[in-house]
Amino acid sequence: MSDYYSIKAINCSGIKEFHESKAQYYYRHIAKTWEGHQSDAFRLGSMLHTMVLEPEKFTAEWACEDPPAGKAKDSGPVKSGKAYDTWASEMIKRQDQRWHTTAEHDEAVLWMQALRNHGKINAMLEHSGREVEKTLLAPYGDRHSLKGRCDLIIPSERIILDVKTSVSELPGEFRRTAYQRDYHMQAATYTALAEHLYGEPFRFLFAVVSKGDKKASLIELPPTMIEQGHKRLKEQSERLIESLEQWAKGENIPGDWRTDICVCD
């Protein structure tokens, strides 16, 4: 299971993508005529993950690509104009998305330091029994499978750790964010997969760092939210599976927004 993306199974991020837009899911994952778009937030999150979880790989996998320098009195990077537009266009075309600016790197270093300065988070990052980017796979229904890839799992402690950047590291603020971004469904998915693989219940913990203040916290969602996450997983995955089976028969194909009318459902 070395190539996570080659495994034919539904996953939490795909379920969320389907919920946001059937058309985008179909043309990205089924028809494969649209590559999708990775936001800067996703790219920076990936950079932080490498920096925190697999620092030995960072130099080899990530490259610094700064915008063109300004002219005359302004020697810093420009953020508009033809030169910047050309640079930004080239960066968007990069398929690997494994690049960062100097400013982004410096920001991520501060996030990493905040996480490392949290005693319990750092202990998990340094745990001798940790496994990083661990793929979990289990049957789901009669004809499908469910997969997930953990940031960090410690089987001996029955703990899964997920690294998140957030507006705030405070528990109450993060709880609201978790609802908005379906983190409770993610926690439900990964704990269910881990229990299937190891035969024991797991805890799902979030290592949260605030983007602005660079403060870290270790947060666990309450059982009621995890239960709601299980219900949401069941509801949304059933909708996705129903569409997958219809599409396999050539039925209810979403309109292609690039050439036709697309219903935003």
mmCIF file with all atom_site columns, N, CA and C in Angstrom, residues 106-108 110-111 113-115 169 209-216:
data_model
loop_
_atom_site.group_PDB
_atom_site.id
_atom_site.type_symbol
_atom_site.label_atom_id
_atom_site.label_alt_id
_atom_site.label_comp_id
_atom_site.label_asym_id
_atom_site.label_entity_id
_atom_site.label_seq_id
_atom_site.pdbx_PDB_ins_code
_atom_site.Cartn_x
_atom_site.Cartn_y
_atom_site.Cartn_z
_atom_site.occupancy
_atom_site.B_iso_or_equiv
_atom_site.pdbx_formal_charge
_atom_site.auth_seq_id
_atom_site.auth_comp_id
_atom_site.auth_asym_id
_atom_site.auth_atom_id
_atom_site.pdbx_PDB_model_num
ATOM 1  N N  . ASP A 1 106 ? 9.434  30.518 6.424  1.00 0.00 ? 106 ASP A N  1
ATOM 2  C CA . ASP A 1 106 ? 9.696  31.111 7.743  1.00 0.00 ? 106 ASP A CA 1
ATOM 3  C C  . ASP A 1 106 ? 8.471  31.020 8.644  1.00 0.00 ? 106 ASP A C  1
ATOM 4  N N  . GLU A 1 107 ? 7.299  31.201 8.060  1.00 0.00 ? 107 GLU A N  1
ATOM 5  C CA . GLU A 1 107 ? 6.053  31.090 8.819  1.00 0.00 ? 107 GLU A CA 1
ATOM 6  C C  . GLU A 1 107 ? 5.861  29.653 9.314  1.00 0.00 ? 107 GLU A C  1
ATOM 7  N N  . ALA A 1 108 ? 6.095  28.690 8.433  1.00 0.00 ? 108 ALA A N  1
ATOM 8  C CA . ALA A 1 108 ? 5.924  27.286 8.799  1.00 0.00 ? 108 ALA A CA 1
ATOM 9  C C  . ALA A 1 108 ? 6.904  26.855 9.887  1.00 0.00 ? 108 ALA A C  1
ATOM 10 N N  . LEU A 1 110 ? 7.897  28.676 12.342 1.00 0.00 ? 110 LEU A N  1
ATOM 11 C CA . LEU A 1 110 ? 7.321  29.138 13.606 1.00 0.00 ? 110 LEU A CA 1
ATOM 12 C C  . LEU A 1 110 ? 6.180  28.227 14.058 1.00 0.00 ? 110 LEU A C  1
ATOM 13 N N  . TRP A 1 111 ? 5.379  27.753 13.112 1.00 0.00 ? 111 TRP A N  1
ATOM 14 C CA . TRP A 1 111 ? 4.313  26.798 13.452 1.00 0.00 ? 111 TRP A CA 1
ATOM 15 C C  . TRP A 1 111 ? 4.921  25.513 14.004 1.00 0.00 ? 111 TRP A C  1
ATOM 16 N N  . GLN A 1 113 ? 7.831  25.064 15.405 1.00 0.00 ? 113 GLN A N  1
ATOM 17 C CA . GLN A 1 113 ? 8.436  25.299 16.724 1.00 0.00 ? 113 GLN A CA 1
ATOM 18 C C  . GLN A 1 113 ? 7.377  25.320 17.815 1.00 0.00 ? 113 GLN A C  1
ATOM 19 N N  . ALA A 1 114 ? 6.221  25.909 17.517 1.00 0.00 ? 114 ALA A N  1
ATOM 20 C CA . ALA A 1 114 ? 5.128  25.933 18.496 1.00 0.00 ? 114 ALA A CA 1
ATOM 21 C C  . ALA A 1 114 ? 4.666  24.524 18.823 1.00 0.00 ? 114 ALA A C  1
ATOM 22 N N  . LEU A 1 115 ? 4.544  23.685 17.809 1.00 0.00 ? 115 LEU A N  1
ATOM 23 C CA . LEU A 1 115 ? 4.128  22.300 18.024 1.00 0.00 ? 115 LEU A CA 1
ATOM 24 C C  . LEU A 1 115 ? 5.183  21.538 18.827 1.00 0.00 ? 115 LEU A C  1
ATOM 25 N N  . GLU A 1 169 ? -6.091 28.188 18.476 1.00 0.00 ? 169 GLU A N  1
ATOM 26 C CA . GLU A 1 169 ? -5.773 26.911 19.137 1.00 0.00 ? 169 GLU A CA 1
ATOM 27 C C  . GLU A 1 169 ? -6.703 26.627 20.311 1.00 0.00 ? 169 GLU A C  1
ATOM 28 N N  . VAL A 1 209 ? -2.149 24.227 15.728 1.00 0.00 ? 209 VAL A N  1
ATOM 29 C CA . VAL A 1 209 ? -1.318 25.421 15.875 1.00 0.00 ? 209 VAL A CA 1
ATOM 30 C C  . VAL A 1 209 ? -2.054 26.593 15.232 1.00 0.00 ? 209 VAL A C  1
ATOM 31 N N  . SER A 1 210 ? -2.164 27.706 15.956 1.00 0.00 ? 210 SER A N  1
ATOM 32 C CA . SER A 1 210 ? -2.853 28.885 15.440 1.00 0.00 ? 210 SER A CA 1
ATOM 33 C C  . SER A 1 210 ? -1.957 29.603 14.428 1.00 0.00 ? 210 SER A C  1
ATOM 34 N N  . LYS A 1 211 ? -2.539 29.978 13.302 1.00 0.00 ? 211 LYS A N  1
ATOM 35 C CA . LYS A 1 211 ? -1.764 30.582 12.223 1.00 0.00 ? 211 LYS A CA 1
ATOM 36 C C  . LYS A 1 211 ? -1.179 31.926 12.616 1.00 0.00 ? 211 LYS A C  1
ATOM 37 N N  . GLY A 1 212 ? -1.966 32.723 13.337 1.00 0.00 ? 212 GLY A N  1
ATOM 38 C CA . GLY A 1 212 ? -1.503 34.059 13.673 1.00 0.00 ? 212 GLY A CA 1
ATOM 39 C C  . GLY A 1 212 ? -0.619 34.115 14.902 1.00 0.00 ? 212 GLY A C  1
ATOM 40 N N  . ASP A 1 213 ? -1.108 33.560 16.006 1.00 0.00 ? 213 ASP A N  1
ATOM 41 C CA . ASP A 1 213 ? -0.387 33.643 17.281 1.00 0.00 ? 213 ASP A CA 1
ATOM 42 C C  . ASP A 1 213 ? 0.733  32.625 17.423 1.00 0.00 ? 213 ASP A C  1
ATOM 43 N N  . LYS A 1 214 ? 0.715  31.591 16.559 1.00 0.00 ? 214 LYS A N  1
ATOM 44 C CA . LYS A 1 214 ? 1.723  30.511 16.647 1.00 0.00 ? 214 LYS A CA 1
ATOM 45 C C  . LYS A 1 214 ? 1.715  29.848 18.026 1.00 0.00 ? 214 LYS A C  1
ATOM 46 N N  . LYS A 1 215 ? 0.509  29.518 18.496 1.00 0.00 ? 215 LYS A N  1
ATOM 47 C CA . LYS A 1 215 ? 0.357  28.801 19.759 1.00 0.00 ? 215 LYS A CA 1
ATOM 48 C C  . LYS A 1 215 ? -0.218 27.428 19.475 1.00 0.00 ? 215 LYS A C  1
ATOM 49 N N  . ALA A 1 216 ? 0.235  26.422 20.219 1.00 0.00 ? 216 ALA A N  1
ATOM 50 C CA . ALA A 1 216 ? -0.175 25.047 19.961 1.00 0.00 ? 216 ALA A CA 1
ATOM 51 C C  . ALA A 1 216 ? -1.058 24.503 21.076 1.00 0.00 ? 216 ALA A C  1
#
